[in-house]
Short mmCIF file of C-alpha atoms and ligand atoms in Angstrom, two decimals:
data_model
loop_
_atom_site.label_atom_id
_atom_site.label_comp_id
_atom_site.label_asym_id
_atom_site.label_seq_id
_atom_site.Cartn_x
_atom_site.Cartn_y
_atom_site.Cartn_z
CA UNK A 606 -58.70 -32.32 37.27
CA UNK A 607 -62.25 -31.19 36.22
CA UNK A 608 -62.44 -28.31 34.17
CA UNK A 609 -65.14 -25.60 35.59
CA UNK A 610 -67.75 -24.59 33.57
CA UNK A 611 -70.45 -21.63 34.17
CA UNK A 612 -73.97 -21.58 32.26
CA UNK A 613 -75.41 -18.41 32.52
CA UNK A 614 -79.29 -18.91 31.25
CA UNK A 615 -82.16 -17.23 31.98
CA UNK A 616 -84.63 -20.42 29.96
CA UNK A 617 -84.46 -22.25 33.17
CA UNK A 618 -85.35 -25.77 30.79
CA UNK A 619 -82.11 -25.06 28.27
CA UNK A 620 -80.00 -23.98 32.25
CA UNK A 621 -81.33 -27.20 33.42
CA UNK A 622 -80.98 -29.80 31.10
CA UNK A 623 -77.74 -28.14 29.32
CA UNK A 624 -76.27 -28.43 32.54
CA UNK A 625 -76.95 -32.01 32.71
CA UNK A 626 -75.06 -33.00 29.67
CA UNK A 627 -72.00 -31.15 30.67
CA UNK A 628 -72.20 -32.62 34.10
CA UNK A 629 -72.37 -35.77 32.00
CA UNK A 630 -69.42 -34.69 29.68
CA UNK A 631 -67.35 -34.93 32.93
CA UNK A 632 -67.25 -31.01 33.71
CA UNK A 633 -67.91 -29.54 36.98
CA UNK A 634 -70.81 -27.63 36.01
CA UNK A 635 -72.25 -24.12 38.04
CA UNK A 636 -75.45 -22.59 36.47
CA UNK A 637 -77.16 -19.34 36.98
CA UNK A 638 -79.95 -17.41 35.85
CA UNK A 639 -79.17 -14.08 35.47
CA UNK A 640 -76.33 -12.21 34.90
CA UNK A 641 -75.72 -10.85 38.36
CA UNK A 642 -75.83 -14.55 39.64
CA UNK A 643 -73.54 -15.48 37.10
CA UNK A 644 -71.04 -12.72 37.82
CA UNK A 645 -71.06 -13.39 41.56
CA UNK A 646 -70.39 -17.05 41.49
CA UNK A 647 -67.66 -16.20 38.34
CA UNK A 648 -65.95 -14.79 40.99
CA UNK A 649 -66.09 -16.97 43.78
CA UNK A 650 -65.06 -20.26 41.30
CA UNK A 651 -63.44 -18.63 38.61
CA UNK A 652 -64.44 -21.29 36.38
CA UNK A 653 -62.22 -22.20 32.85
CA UNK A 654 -65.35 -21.93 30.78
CA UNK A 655 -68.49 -19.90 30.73
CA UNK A 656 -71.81 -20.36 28.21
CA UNK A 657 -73.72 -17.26 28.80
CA UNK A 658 -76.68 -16.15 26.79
CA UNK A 659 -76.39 -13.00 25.28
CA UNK A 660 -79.87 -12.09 26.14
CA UNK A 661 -80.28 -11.93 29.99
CA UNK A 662 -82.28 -9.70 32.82
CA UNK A 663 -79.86 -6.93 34.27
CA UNK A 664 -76.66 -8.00 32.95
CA UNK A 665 -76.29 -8.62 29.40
CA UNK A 666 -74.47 -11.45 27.95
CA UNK A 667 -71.72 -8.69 26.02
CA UNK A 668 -71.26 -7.27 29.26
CA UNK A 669 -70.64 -10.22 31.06
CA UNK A 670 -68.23 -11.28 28.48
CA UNK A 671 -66.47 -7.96 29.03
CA UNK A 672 -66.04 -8.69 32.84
CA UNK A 673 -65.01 -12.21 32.78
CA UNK A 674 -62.19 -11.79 29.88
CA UNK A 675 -60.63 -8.63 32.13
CA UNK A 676 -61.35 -10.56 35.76
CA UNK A 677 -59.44 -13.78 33.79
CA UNK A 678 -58.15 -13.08 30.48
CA UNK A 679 -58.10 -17.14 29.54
CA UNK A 680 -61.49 -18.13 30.18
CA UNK A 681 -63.25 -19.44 27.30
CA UNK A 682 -66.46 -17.70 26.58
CA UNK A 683 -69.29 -19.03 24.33
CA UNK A 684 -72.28 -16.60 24.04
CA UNK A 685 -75.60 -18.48 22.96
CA UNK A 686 -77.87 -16.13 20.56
CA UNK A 687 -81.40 -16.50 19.66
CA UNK A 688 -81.23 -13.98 16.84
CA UNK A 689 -77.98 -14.01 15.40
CA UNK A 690 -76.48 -11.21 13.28
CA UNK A 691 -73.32 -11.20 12.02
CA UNK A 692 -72.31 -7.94 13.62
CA UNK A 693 -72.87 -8.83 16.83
CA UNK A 694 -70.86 -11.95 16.23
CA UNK A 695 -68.07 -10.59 14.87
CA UNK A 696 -68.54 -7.87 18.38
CA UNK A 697 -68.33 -11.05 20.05
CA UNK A 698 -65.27 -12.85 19.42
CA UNK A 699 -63.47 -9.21 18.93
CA UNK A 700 -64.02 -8.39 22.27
CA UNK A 701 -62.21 -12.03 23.20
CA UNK A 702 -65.22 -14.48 22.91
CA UNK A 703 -64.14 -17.84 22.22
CA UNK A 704 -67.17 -19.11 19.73
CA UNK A 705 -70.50 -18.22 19.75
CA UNK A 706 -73.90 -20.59 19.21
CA UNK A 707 -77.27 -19.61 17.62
CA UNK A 708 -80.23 -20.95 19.37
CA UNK A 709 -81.47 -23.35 18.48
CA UNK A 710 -78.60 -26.13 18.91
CA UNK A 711 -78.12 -29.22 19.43
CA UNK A 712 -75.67 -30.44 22.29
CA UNK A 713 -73.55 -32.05 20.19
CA UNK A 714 -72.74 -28.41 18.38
CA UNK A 715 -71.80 -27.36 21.97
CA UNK A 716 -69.63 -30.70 22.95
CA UNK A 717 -67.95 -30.02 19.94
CA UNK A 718 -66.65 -26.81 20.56
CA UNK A 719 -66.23 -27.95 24.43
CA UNK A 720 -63.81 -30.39 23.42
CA UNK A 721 -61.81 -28.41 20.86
CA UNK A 722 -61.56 -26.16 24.29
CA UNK A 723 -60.67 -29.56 26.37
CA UNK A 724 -57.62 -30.64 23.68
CA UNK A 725 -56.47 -27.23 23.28
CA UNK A 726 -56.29 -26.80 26.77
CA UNK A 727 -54.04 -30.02 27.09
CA UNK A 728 -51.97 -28.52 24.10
CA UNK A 729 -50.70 -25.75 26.16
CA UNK A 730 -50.47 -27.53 29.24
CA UNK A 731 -48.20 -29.77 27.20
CA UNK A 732 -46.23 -26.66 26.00
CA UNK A 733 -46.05 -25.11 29.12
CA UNK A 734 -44.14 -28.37 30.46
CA UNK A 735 -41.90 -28.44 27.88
CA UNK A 736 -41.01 -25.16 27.61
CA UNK A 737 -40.01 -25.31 31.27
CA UNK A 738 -37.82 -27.78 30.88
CA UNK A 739 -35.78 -25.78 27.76
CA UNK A 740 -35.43 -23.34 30.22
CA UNK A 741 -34.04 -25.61 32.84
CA UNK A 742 -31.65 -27.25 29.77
CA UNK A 743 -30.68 -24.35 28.36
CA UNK A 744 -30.33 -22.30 31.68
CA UNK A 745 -29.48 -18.96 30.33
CA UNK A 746 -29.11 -16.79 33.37
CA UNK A 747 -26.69 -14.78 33.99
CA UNK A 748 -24.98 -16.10 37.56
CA UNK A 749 -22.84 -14.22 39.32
CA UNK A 750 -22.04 -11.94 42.76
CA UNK A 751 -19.39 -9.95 42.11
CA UNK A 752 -19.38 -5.88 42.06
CA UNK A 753 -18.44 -6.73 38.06
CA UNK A 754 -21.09 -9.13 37.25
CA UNK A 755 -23.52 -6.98 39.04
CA UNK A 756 -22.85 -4.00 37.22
CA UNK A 757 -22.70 -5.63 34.03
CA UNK A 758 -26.13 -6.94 34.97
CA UNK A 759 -27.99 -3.72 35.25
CA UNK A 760 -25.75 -2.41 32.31
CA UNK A 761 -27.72 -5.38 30.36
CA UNK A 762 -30.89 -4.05 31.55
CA UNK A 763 -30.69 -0.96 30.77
CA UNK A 764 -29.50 -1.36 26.99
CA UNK A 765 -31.83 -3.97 26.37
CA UNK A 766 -34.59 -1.51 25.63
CA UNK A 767 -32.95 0.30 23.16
CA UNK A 768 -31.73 -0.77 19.86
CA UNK A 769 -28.24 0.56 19.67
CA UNK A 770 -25.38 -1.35 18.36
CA UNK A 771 -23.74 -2.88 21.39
CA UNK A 772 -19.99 -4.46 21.17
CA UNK A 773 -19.23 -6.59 23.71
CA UNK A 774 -15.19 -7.42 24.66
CA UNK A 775 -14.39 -10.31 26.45
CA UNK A 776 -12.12 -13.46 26.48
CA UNK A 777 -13.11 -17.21 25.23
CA UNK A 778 -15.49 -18.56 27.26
CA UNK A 779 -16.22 -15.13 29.40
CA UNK A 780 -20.24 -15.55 28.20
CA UNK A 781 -20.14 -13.20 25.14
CA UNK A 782 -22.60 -15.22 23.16
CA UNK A 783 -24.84 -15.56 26.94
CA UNK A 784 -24.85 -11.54 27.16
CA UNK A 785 -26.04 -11.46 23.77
CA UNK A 786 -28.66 -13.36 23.74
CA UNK A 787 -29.93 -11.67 27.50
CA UNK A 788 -29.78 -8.08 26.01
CA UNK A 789 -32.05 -10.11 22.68
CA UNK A 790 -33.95 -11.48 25.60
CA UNK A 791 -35.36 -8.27 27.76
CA UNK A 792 -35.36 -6.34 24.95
CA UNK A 793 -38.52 -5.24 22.30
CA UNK A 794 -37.32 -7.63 19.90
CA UNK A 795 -37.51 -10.66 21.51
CA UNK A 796 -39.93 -12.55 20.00
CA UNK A 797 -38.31 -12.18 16.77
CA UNK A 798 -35.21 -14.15 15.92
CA UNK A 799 -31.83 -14.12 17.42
CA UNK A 800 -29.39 -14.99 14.61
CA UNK A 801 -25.72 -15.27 15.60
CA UNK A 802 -22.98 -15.47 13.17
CA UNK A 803 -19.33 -16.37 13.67
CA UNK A 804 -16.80 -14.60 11.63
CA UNK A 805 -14.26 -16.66 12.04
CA UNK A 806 -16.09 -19.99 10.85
CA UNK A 807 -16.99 -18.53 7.74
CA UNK A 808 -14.04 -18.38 5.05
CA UNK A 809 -13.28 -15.28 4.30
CA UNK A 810 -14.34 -15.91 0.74
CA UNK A 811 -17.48 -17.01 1.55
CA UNK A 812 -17.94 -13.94 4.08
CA UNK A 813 -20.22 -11.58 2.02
CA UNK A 814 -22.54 -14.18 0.59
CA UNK A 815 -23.21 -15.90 4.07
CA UNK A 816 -23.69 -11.86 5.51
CA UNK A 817 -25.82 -10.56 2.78
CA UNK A 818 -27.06 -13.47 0.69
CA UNK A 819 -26.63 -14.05 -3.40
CA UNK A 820 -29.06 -14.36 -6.01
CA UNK A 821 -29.40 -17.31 -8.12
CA UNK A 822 -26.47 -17.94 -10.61
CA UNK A 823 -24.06 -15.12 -8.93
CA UNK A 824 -20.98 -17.01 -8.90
CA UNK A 825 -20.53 -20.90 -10.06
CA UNK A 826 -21.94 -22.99 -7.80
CA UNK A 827 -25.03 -20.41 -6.52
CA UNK A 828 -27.89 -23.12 -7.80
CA UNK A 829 -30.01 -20.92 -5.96
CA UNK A 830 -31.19 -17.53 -4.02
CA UNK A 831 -29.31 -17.78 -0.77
CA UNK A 832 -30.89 -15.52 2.03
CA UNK A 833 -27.90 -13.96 4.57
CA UNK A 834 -27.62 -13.98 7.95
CA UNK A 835 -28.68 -10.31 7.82
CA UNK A 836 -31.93 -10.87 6.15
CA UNK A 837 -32.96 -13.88 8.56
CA UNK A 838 -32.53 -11.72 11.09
CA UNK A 839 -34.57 -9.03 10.29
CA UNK A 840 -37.03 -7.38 12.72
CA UNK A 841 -34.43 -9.30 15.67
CA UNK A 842 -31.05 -9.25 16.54
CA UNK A 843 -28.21 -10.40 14.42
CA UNK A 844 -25.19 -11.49 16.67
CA UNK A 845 -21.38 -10.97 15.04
CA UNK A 846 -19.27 -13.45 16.72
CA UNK A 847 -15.63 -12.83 16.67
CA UNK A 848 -15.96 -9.73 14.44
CA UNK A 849 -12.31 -8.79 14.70
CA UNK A 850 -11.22 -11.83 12.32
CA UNK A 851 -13.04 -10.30 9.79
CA UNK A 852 -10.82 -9.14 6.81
CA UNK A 853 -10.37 -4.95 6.00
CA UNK A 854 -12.40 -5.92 2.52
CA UNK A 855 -15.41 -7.07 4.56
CA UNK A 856 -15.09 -4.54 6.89
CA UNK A 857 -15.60 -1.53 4.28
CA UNK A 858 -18.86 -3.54 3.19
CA UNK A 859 -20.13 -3.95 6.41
CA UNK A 860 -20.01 -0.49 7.56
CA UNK A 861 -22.01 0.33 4.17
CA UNK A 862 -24.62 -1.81 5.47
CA UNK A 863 -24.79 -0.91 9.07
CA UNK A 864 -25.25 2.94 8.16
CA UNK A 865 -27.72 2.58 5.46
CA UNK A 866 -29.35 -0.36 6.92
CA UNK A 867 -29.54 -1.58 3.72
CA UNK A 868 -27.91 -4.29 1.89
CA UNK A 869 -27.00 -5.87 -1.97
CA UNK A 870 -27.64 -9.39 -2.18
CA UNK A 871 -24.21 -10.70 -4.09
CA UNK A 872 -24.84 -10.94 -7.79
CA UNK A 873 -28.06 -8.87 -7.76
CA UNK A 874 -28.64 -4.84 -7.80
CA UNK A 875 -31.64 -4.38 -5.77
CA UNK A 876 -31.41 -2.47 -2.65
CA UNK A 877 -32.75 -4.72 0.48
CA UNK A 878 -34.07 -2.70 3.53
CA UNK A 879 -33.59 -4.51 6.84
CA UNK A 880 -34.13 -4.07 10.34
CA UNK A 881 -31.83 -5.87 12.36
CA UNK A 882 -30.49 -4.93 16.25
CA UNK A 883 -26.52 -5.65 15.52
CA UNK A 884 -24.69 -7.13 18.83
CA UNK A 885 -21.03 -7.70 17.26
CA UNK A 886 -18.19 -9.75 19.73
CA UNK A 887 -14.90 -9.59 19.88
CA UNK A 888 -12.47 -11.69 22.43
CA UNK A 889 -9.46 -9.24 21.44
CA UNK A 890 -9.32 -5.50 22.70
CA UNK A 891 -10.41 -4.21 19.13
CA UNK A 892 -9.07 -0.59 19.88
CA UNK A 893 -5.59 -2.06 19.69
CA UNK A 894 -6.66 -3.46 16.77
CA UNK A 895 -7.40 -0.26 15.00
CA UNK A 896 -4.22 1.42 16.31
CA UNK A 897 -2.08 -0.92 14.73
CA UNK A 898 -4.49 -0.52 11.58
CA UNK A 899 -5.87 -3.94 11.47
CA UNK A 900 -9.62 -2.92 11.82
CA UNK A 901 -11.23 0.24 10.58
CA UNK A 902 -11.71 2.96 12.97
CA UNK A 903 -15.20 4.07 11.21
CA UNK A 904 -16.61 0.51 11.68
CA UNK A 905 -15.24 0.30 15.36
CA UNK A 906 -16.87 3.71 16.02
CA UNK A 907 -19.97 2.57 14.49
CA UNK A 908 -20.01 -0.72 16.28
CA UNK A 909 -18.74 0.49 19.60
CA UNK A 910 -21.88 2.66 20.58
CA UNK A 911 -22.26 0.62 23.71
CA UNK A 912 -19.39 -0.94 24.66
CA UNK A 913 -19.78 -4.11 27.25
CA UNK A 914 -16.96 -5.48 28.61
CA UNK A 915 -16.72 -8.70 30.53
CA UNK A 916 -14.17 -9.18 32.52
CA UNK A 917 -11.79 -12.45 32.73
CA UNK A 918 -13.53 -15.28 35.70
CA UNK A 919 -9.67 -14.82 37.01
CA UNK A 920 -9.96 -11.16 37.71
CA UNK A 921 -13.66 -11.32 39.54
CA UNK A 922 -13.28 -15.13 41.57
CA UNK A 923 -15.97 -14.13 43.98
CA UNK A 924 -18.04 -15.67 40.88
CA UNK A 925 -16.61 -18.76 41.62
CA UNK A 926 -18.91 -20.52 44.35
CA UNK A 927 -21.70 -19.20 42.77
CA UNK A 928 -20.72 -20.50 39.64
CA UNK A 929 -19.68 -23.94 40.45
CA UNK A 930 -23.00 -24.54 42.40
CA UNK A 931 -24.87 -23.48 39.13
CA UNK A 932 -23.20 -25.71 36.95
CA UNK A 933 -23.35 -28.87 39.54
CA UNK A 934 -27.59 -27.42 39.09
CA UNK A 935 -27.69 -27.14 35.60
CA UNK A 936 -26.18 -30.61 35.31
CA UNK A 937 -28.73 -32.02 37.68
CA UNK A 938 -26.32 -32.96 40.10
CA UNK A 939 -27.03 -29.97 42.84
CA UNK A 940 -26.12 -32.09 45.47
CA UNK A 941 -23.20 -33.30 44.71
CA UNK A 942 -22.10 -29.81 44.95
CA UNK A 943 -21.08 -30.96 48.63
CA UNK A 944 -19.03 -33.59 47.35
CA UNK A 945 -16.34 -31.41 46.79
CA UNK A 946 -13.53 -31.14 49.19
CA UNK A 947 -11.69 -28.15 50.44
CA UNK A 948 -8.68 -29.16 48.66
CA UNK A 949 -10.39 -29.02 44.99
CA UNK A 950 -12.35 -25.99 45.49
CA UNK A 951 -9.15 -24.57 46.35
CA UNK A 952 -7.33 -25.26 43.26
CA UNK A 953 -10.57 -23.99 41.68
CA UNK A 954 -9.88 -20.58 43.42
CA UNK A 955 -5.87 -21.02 42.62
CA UNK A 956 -6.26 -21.13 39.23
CA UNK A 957 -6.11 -18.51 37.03
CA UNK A 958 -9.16 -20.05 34.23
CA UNK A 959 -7.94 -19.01 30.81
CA UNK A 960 -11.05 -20.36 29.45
CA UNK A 961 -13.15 -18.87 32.00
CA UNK A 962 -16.75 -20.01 32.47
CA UNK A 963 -16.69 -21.99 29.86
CA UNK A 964 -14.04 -24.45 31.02
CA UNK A 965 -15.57 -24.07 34.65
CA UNK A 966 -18.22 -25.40 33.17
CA UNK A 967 -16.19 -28.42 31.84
CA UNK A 968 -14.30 -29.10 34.52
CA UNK A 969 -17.63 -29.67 36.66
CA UNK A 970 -19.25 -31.71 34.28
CA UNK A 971 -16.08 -33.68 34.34
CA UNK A 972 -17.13 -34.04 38.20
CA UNK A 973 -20.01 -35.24 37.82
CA UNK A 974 -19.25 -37.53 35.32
CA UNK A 975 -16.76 -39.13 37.93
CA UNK A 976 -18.76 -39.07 40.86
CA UNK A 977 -21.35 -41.49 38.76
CA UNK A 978 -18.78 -43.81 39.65
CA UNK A 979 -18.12 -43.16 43.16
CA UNK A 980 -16.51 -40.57 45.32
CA UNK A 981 -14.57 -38.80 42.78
CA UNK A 982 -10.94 -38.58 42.73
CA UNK A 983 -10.04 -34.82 42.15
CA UNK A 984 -7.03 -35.60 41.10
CA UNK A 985 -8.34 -36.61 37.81
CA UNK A 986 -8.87 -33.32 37.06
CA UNK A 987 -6.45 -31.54 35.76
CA UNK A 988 -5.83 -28.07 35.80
CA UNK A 989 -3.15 -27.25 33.10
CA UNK A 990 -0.27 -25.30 34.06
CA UNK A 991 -0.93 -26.45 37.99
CA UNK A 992 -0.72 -29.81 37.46
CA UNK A 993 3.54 -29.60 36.90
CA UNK A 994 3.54 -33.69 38.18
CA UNK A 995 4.71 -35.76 35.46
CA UNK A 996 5.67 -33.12 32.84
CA UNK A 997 8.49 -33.85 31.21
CA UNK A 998 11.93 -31.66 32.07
CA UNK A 999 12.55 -28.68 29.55
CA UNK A 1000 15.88 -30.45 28.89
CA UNK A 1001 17.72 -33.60 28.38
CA UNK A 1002 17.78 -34.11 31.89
CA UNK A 1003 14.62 -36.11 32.05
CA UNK A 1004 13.38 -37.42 35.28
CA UNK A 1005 10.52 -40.77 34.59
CA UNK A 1006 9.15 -41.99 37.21
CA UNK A 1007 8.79 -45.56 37.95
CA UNK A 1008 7.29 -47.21 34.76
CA UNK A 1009 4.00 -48.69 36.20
CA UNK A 1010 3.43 -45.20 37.75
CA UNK A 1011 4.12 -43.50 34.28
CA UNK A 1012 2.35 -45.60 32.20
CA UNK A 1013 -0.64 -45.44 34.49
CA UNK A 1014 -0.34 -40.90 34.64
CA UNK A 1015 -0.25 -41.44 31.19
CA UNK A 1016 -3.26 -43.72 31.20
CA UNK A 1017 -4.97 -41.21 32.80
CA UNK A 1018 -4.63 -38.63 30.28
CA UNK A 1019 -5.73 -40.64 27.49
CA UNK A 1020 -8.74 -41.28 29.24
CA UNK A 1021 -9.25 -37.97 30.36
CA UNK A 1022 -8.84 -36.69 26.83
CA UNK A 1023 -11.55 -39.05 25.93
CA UNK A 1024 -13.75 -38.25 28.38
CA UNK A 1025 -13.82 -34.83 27.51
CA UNK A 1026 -14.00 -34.84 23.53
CA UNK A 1027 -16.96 -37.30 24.39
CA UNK A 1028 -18.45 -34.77 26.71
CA UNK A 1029 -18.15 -37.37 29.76
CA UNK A 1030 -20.00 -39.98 27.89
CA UNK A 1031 -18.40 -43.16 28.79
CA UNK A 1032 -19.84 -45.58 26.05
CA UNK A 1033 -18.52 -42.87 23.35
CA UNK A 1034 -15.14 -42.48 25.28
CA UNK A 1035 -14.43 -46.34 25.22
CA UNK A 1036 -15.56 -45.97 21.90
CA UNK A 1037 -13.03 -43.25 21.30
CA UNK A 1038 -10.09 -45.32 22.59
CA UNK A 1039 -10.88 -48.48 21.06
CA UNK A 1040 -11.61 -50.28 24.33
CA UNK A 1041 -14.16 -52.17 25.08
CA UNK A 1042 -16.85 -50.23 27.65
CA UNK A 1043 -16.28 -52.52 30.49
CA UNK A 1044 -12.66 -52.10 30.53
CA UNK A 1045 -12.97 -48.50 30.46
CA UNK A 1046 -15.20 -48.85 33.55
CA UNK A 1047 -12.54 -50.80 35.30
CA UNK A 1048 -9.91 -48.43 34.29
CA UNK A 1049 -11.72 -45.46 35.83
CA UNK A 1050 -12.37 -47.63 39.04
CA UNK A 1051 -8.83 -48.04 39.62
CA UNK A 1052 -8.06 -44.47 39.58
CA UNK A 1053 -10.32 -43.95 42.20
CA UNK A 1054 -8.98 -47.02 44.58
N1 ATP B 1794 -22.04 -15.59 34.05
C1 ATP B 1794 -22.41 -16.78 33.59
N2 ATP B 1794 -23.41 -17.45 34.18
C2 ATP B 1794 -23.79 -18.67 33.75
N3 ATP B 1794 -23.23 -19.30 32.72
C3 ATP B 1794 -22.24 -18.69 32.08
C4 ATP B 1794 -21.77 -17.39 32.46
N4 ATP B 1794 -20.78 -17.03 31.63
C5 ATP B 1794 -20.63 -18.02 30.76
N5 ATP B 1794 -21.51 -19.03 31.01
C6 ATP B 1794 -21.60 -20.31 30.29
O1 ATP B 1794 -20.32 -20.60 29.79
C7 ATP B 1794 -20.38 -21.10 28.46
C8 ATP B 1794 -19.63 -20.16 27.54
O2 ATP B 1794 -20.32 -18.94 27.39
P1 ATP B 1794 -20.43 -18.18 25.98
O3 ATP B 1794 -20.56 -19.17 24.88
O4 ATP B 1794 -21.48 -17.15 26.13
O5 ATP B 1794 -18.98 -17.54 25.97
P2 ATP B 1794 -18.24 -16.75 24.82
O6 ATP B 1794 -17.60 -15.58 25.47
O7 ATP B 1794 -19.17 -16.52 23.69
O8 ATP B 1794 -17.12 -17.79 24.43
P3 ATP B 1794 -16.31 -17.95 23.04
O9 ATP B 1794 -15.47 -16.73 22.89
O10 ATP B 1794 -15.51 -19.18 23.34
O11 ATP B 1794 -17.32 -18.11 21.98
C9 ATP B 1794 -21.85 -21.20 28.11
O12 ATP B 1794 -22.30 -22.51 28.37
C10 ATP B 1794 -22.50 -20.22 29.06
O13 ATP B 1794 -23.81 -20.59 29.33
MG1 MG B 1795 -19.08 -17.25 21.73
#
């Protein structure tokens, strides 16, 4: 599409014959010559660019400037000055000007700065695209219906704006790190870094230096300054994942630094000011934890300022529809979201999800995967602890089925392990179990017959 350019000129030769080149140049070019013109037809085309002398009958070109950059804050402006001083210049491009020409110039100074405008202009375009789609790919919403999910959802709101500490309980896969990264999100920090930091990936020995850093030569092995995941935070939000497996030493430590707000890098003395917004998780009920003396109260009461707690997908199922349509969307599969069957969703609402969303989430990628063969065959999926079939007796009483049935459950599990450590990537399962890609394909056909 054209891009709309305004030339407000009282010279009607320059209006005239500037116009021409830029007509030329491939814009779609208005002109007018003075600045009440100008501002009238501004606001029937709303053009992308406008050249406006500075000098002009009525309106002047500053004030024109100052209407067009409030009436449409991205509109490139270029004022054109016959007596250029660097004060009103600077004026210029502080008030939101875009670049500014001194008379006299040659069209090619213009068409230069035109198409800087032109490539920048398919820049953000560009970034616009893609940051929809890392939106769409990394969906990030919050989804669900129930009283509980609501509720949590205006608690998120509301905390967001504020920068106390905020401790969120819930079990694997509830959305922990997903609440964390909402309350980051709406809140005044967000466009400054969300670091999150798992406790219990870190060994414990390595805790303190991976939290607060170490200078160069602290311990063997420290070539270098190592920044923490306290400082690369600063001015955001630093998540603590799973901050009840952190030991009682680290514990004292980190309370030091979350009341002063200050750390020591390990191996160095000076004090280090930061500014960080602490979210901490934990998927255990952490009060327990302090009765029975495994966590210190003074760093729970420090950390639980406002507590969130999200409750288990078993204890608020109204989620579920909701949910599984999501996922079946965020896979790109939204209509296959009718492929399921009364029987599966069913099972779906049976089941008690110890892994909550997070195997929900599996188990309907696992879907999809399988319906890119065909109608899929929910009996595929399993749901462990429902699926009592083929388990074998507690006892020596053992009950096998016919062997060709047995070895082809079994079969089935294999591949269903496969598919899901491959993340229902067939060429990488095959891969996985040694079989050529083909065979796998034919395998997974025959379940479905
Ligand atoms: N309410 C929800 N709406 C949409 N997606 C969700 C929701 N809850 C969880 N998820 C998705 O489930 C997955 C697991 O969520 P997340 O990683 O936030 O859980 P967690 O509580 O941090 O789990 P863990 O304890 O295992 O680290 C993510 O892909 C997340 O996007
Ligand atoms: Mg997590």
């Amino acid at each position: 599409m054209k891009m709309k350019l305004l030339i407000i000129e009282d010279e009607k030769i320059t209006r005239i014959s500037l116009s021409n080149t830029l007509a030329a140049e491939g814009f779609e070019v208005f002109s007018a010559g003075d600045g009440e013109e100008g501002l009238a037809i501004f606001s029937r085309e709303m053009p992308d660019i406008v050249i406006t002398d500075l000098r002009l009958p009525k309106i002047s070109g500053m004030e024109i400037l100052e209407r067009v950059i409030t009436l449409k804050a991205d509109c490139r402006v270029i004022l054109i000055t016959a007596y250029a001083t660097v004060e009103t210049a600077v004026r210029a491009l502080k008030t939101g000007a875009y670049d500014y020409l001194t008379k006299p110039f040659s069209p090619e100074e213009l068409l230069s700065i035109l198409r800087k405008i032109k490539q920048f202009n398919i820049v953000l375009e560009e970034n616009k695209e893609l940051k929809k789609r890392i939106n769409l790919l990394e969906n990030r919403t919050i989804i669900g219906n129930s009283p509980a999910m609501k509720k949590l959802s205006e608690l998120i709101s509301q905390i967001a704006q504020n920068d106390s500490t905020v401790l969120i309980e819930g079990e694997s896969g509830t959305g922990k790190e997903l609440v964390a990264r909402a309350l980051h999100q709406h809140g005044p920090r967000r466009n400054e870094p969300f670091i999150v930091v798992s406790c219990s990936s870190i060994p414990d020995t390595l805790l303190e230096s991976e939290l607060f850093g170490h200078e160069k030569g602290a311990f063997t092995g420290a070539v270098n300054r190592h920044t923490g995941y306290f400082e690369r935070a600063n001015k955001g939000t630093l998540f603590i994942d799973d901050i009840d497996d952190i030991p009682l030493l680290m514990q004292v430590k980190l309370l030091r630094v979350i009341q002063e707000r200050e750390l020591t890098r390990v191996g160095g003395s000076d004090n280090v000011k930061i500014d960080v917004r602490i979210i901490a998780a934990t998927k255990v009920n952490l009060k327990k934890k302090v009765e029975l003396r495994e966590f210190r109260d003074d760093l729970y009461y420090r950390l639980n300022i406002i507590p969130v707690r999200i409750p288990p997908l078993r204890e608020r199922k109204d989620d579920l529809p909701i949910l599984i349509k999501h996922f079946f969307g965020k896979y790109g599969s939204e209509k296959k979201f009718e492929l399921l069957n009364e029987e599966i969703l069913k099972r779906m609402i049976e089941y008690n999800w110890p892994g909550n969303v997070r195997e929900l989430e599996n188990i309907v990628q696992r879907i999809i995967a399988l319906s890119f063969l065909g109608t899929p065959d929910f009996t595929l999926i399993e749901f462990p602890g429902q699926s009592v079939r083929y388990s074998p007796a507690p006892d020596s009483e053992v009950n096998y089925p016919p062997f060709e049935e047995y070895i082809l459950q079994k079969e089935k599990e294999i591949i269903d392990w496969a598919l899901k450590k491959s993340e229902d990537n067939i060429s990488r399962a095959a891969k996985l179990l040694g079989i050529p890609r083909t065979t796998l394909t034919s395998k997974l056909n025959k379940f479905l017959c």
